[in-house]
Amino acid sequence: MGTSKYSPELRADAVALYRATPGGSYSSVAKDLGVNHETLRVWVRDAVQAARPGAGEASAMEKENREAPHSSMSS
């Protein structure tokens, strides 16, 4: 992945602000922050996924599977 122009702190603060804004839409909160509404939506989605129990374990397993050499299934 490429580098992001937004720091992890800004992302976390944006997600927290969105969650703390009753009735707030992605568009309204994103406009206040000066980011695209779709960018904020992705940050919120990523934060929800990261907060799931076992999310780190799945990521480690996915990374291991990507790095493992592929074997042939032919008999």
Short mmCIF file of N, CA and C in Angstrom, two decimals:
data_model
loop_
_atom_site.label_atom_id
_atom_site.label_comp_id
_atom_site.label_asym_id
_atom_site.label_seq_id
_atom_site.Cartn_x
_atom_site.Cartn_y
_atom_site.Cartn_z
N MET A 1 0.83 -1.19 0.00
CA MET A 1 0.00 0.00 0.00
C MET A 1 0.87 1.24 0.00
N GLY A 2 0.31 2.31 -0.52
CA GLY A 2 1.03 3.58 -0.54
C GLY A 2 0.94 4.29 0.79
N THR A 3 1.63 5.38 0.85
CA THR A 3 1.57 6.17 2.08
C THR A 3 0.32 7.02 2.08
N SER A 4 -0.16 7.30 3.27
CA SER A 4 -1.37 8.09 3.41
C SER A 4 -1.01 9.51 3.81
N LYS A 5 -1.82 10.45 3.35
CA LYS A 5 -1.57 11.83 3.74
C LYS A 5 -2.22 12.15 5.07
N TYR A 6 -2.94 11.17 5.63
CA TYR A 6 -3.61 11.35 6.92
C TYR A 6 -2.95 10.47 7.99
N SER A 7 -2.65 11.08 9.11
CA SER A 7 -1.99 10.34 10.19
C SER A 7 -2.97 9.39 10.87
N PRO A 8 -2.45 8.35 11.51
CA PRO A 8 -3.32 7.44 12.27
C PRO A 8 -4.10 8.18 13.36
N GLU A 9 -3.49 9.21 13.93
CA GLU A 9 -4.16 9.99 14.98
C GLU A 9 -5.38 10.73 14.41
N LEU A 10 -5.21 11.32 13.23
CA LEU A 10 -6.33 12.02 12.59
C LEU A 10 -7.45 11.04 12.28
N ARG A 11 -7.08 9.87 11.77
CA ARG A 11 -8.09 8.86 11.46
C ARG A 11 -8.87 8.46 12.71
N ALA A 12 -8.14 8.19 13.79
CA ALA A 12 -8.80 7.78 15.04
C ALA A 12 -9.69 8.90 15.57
N ASP A 13 -9.20 10.13 15.50
CA ASP A 13 -10.01 11.26 15.98
C ASP A 13 -11.26 11.45 15.12
N ALA A 14 -11.13 11.25 13.81
CA ALA A 14 -12.27 11.39 12.91
C ALA A 14 -13.32 10.33 13.20
N VAL A 15 -12.88 9.10 13.42
CA VAL A 15 -13.82 8.02 13.75
C VAL A 15 -14.52 8.32 15.07
N ALA A 16 -13.75 8.78 16.06
CA ALA A 16 -14.34 9.10 17.36
C ALA A 16 -15.35 10.23 17.23
N LEU A 17 -15.03 11.24 16.43
CA LEU A 17 -15.96 12.36 16.23
C LEU A 17 -17.24 11.88 15.54
N TYR A 18 -17.10 11.04 14.53
CA TYR A 18 -18.27 10.50 13.83
C TYR A 18 -19.17 9.74 14.81
N ARG A 19 -18.55 8.90 15.62
CA ARG A 19 -19.33 8.09 16.58
C ARG A 19 -19.97 8.96 17.65
N ALA A 20 -19.35 10.08 17.98
CA ALA A 20 -19.86 10.96 19.05
C ALA A 20 -20.87 11.99 18.54
N THR A 21 -21.13 11.98 17.24
CA THR A 21 -22.05 12.96 16.67
C THR A 21 -23.42 12.31 16.45
N PRO A 22 -24.36 12.55 17.36
CA PRO A 22 -25.67 11.94 17.21
C PRO A 22 -26.36 12.43 15.93
N GLY A 23 -26.79 11.49 15.13
CA GLY A 23 -27.47 11.86 13.89
C GLY A 23 -26.55 12.41 12.82
N GLY A 24 -25.26 12.37 13.07
CA GLY A 24 -24.31 12.90 12.09
C GLY A 24 -24.15 11.94 10.93
N SER A 25 -24.02 12.49 9.75
CA SER A 25 -23.80 11.67 8.56
C SER A 25 -22.31 11.68 8.23
N TYR A 26 -21.90 10.72 7.42
CA TYR A 26 -20.51 10.73 6.97
C TYR A 26 -20.21 12.06 6.28
N SER A 27 -21.13 12.51 5.46
CA SER A 27 -20.90 13.76 4.70
C SER A 27 -20.71 14.96 5.61
N SER A 28 -21.58 15.09 6.62
CA SER A 28 -21.49 16.28 7.48
C SER A 28 -20.23 16.28 8.33
N VAL A 29 -19.89 15.13 8.89
CA VAL A 29 -18.68 15.06 9.72
C VAL A 29 -17.44 15.22 8.84
N ALA A 30 -17.42 14.57 7.69
CA ALA A 30 -16.27 14.68 6.79
C ALA A 30 -16.06 16.12 6.32
N LYS A 31 -17.16 16.81 6.05
CA LYS A 31 -17.05 18.21 5.61
C LYS A 31 -16.41 19.06 6.71
N ASP A 32 -16.84 18.82 7.96
CA ASP A 32 -16.26 19.57 9.08
C ASP A 32 -14.76 19.31 9.21
N LEU A 33 -14.33 18.10 8.87
CA LEU A 33 -12.92 17.72 9.00
C LEU A 33 -12.10 18.04 7.75
N GLY A 34 -12.78 18.32 6.65
CA GLY A 34 -12.06 18.60 5.41
C GLY A 34 -11.57 17.36 4.70
N VAL A 35 -12.28 16.23 4.89
CA VAL A 35 -11.93 14.99 4.19
C VAL A 35 -13.13 14.54 3.37
N ASN A 36 -12.89 13.64 2.45
CA ASN A 36 -13.96 13.10 1.63
C ASN A 36 -14.85 12.19 2.47
N HIS A 37 -16.17 12.21 2.23
CA HIS A 37 -17.09 11.39 3.02
C HIS A 37 -16.80 9.90 2.85
N GLU A 38 -16.35 9.50 1.68
CA GLU A 38 -16.04 8.08 1.44
C GLU A 38 -14.79 7.68 2.23
N THR A 39 -13.85 8.58 2.35
CA THR A 39 -12.65 8.32 3.15
C THR A 39 -13.04 8.08 4.60
N LEU A 40 -13.91 8.92 5.14
CA LEU A 40 -14.36 8.74 6.52
C LEU A 40 -15.11 7.42 6.67
N ARG A 41 -15.95 7.07 5.70
CA ARG A 41 -16.71 5.82 5.77
C ARG A 41 -15.76 4.62 5.85
N VAL A 42 -14.70 4.65 5.06
CA VAL A 42 -13.73 3.55 5.06
C VAL A 42 -13.00 3.49 6.41
N TRP A 43 -12.65 4.65 6.96
CA TRP A 43 -11.99 4.67 8.27
C TRP A 43 -12.88 4.07 9.35
N VAL A 44 -14.17 4.41 9.32
CA VAL A 44 -15.11 3.87 10.31
C VAL A 44 -15.25 2.36 10.11
N ARG A 45 -15.37 1.92 8.86
CA ARG A 45 -15.47 0.48 8.58
C ARG A 45 -14.23 -0.26 9.09
N ASP A 46 -13.05 0.29 8.82
CA ASP A 46 -11.81 -0.33 9.27
C ASP A 46 -11.73 -0.39 10.80
N ALA A 47 -12.19 0.66 11.46
CA ALA A 47 -12.18 0.69 12.93
C ALA A 47 -13.12 -0.36 13.50
N VAL A 48 -14.28 -0.54 12.88
CA VAL A 48 -15.23 -1.56 13.34
C VAL A 48 -14.61 -2.94 13.17
N GLN A 49 -14.00 -3.20 12.03
CA GLN A 49 -13.38 -4.50 11.79
C GLN A 49 -12.22 -4.76 12.75
N ALA A 50 -11.43 -3.74 13.03
CA ALA A 50 -10.29 -3.89 13.93
C ALA A 50 -10.73 -4.15 15.37
N ALA A 51 -11.92 -3.68 15.72
CA ALA A 51 -12.42 -3.84 17.09
C ALA A 51 -13.03 -5.22 17.34
N ARG A 52 -13.25 -5.98 16.29
CA ARG A 52 -13.84 -7.31 16.47
C ARG A 52 -12.87 -8.22 17.20
N PRO A 53 -13.40 -9.06 18.11
CA PRO A 53 -12.53 -10.02 18.79
C PRO A 53 -11.89 -10.96 17.76
N GLY A 54 -10.61 -11.18 17.92
CA GLY A 54 -9.89 -12.08 17.02
C GLY A 54 -9.48 -11.44 15.71
N ALA A 55 -9.72 -10.16 15.53
CA ALA A 55 -9.39 -9.49 14.27
C ALA A 55 -7.89 -9.55 14.01
N GLY A 56 -7.08 -9.38 15.03
CA GLY A 56 -5.62 -9.45 14.88
C GLY A 56 -5.15 -10.84 14.52
N GLU A 57 -5.82 -11.85 15.08
CA GLU A 57 -5.45 -13.23 14.77
C GLU A 57 -5.73 -13.55 13.31
N ALA A 58 -6.87 -13.10 12.81
CA ALA A 58 -7.20 -13.35 11.41
C ALA A 58 -6.20 -12.66 10.50
N SER A 59 -5.82 -11.45 10.85
CA SER A 59 -4.87 -10.72 10.03
C SER A 59 -3.52 -11.43 10.00
N ALA A 60 -3.09 -11.95 11.12
CA ALA A 60 -1.82 -12.67 11.17
C ALA A 60 -1.89 -13.93 10.32
N MET A 61 -3.02 -14.63 10.38
CA MET A 61 -3.18 -15.84 9.59
C MET A 61 -3.23 -15.51 8.10
N GLU A 62 -3.93 -14.44 7.75
CA GLU A 62 -4.00 -14.05 6.35
C GLU A 62 -2.61 -13.70 5.83
N LYS A 63 -1.83 -12.99 6.64
CA LYS A 63 -0.47 -12.62 6.24
C LYS A 63 0.37 -13.87 6.05
N GLU A 64 0.26 -14.82 6.97
CA GLU A 64 1.01 -16.06 6.87
C GLU A 64 0.63 -16.82 5.60
N ASN A 65 -0.66 -16.85 5.30
CA ASN A 65 -1.11 -17.55 4.11
C ASN A 65 -0.61 -16.88 2.83
N ARG A 66 -0.54 -15.57 2.82
CA ARG A 66 -0.03 -14.86 1.63
C ARG A 66 1.46 -15.13 1.43
N GLU A 67 2.18 -15.27 2.53
CA GLU A 67 3.63 -15.46 2.44
C GLU A 67 4.02 -16.92 2.22
N ALA A 68 3.12 -17.86 2.49
CA ALA A 68 3.44 -19.28 2.35
C ALA A 68 3.58 -19.63 0.88
N PRO A 69 4.55 -20.49 0.58
CA PRO A 69 4.70 -20.93 -0.81
C PRO A 69 3.49 -21.76 -1.23
N HIS A 70 3.06 -21.58 -2.46
CA HIS A 70 1.92 -22.33 -2.97
C HIS A 70 2.37 -23.70 -3.44
N SER A 71 1.60 -24.72 -3.09
CA SER A 71 1.93 -26.06 -3.51
C SER A 71 0.99 -26.48 -4.63
N SER A 72 1.44 -27.37 -5.43
CA SER A 72 0.65 -27.88 -6.55
C SER A 72 -0.35 -28.90 -6.04
N MET A 73 -1.56 -28.86 -6.58
CA MET A 73 -2.61 -29.79 -6.17
C MET A 73 -2.70 -30.97 -7.13
N SER A 74 -1.81 -31.10 -8.09
CA SER A 74 -1.91 -32.19 -9.07
C SER A 74 -1.46 -33.50 -8.44
N SER A 75 -2.06 -34.63 -8.93
CA SER A 75 -1.75 -35.95 -8.38
C SER A 75 -0.81 -36.70 -9.27
#
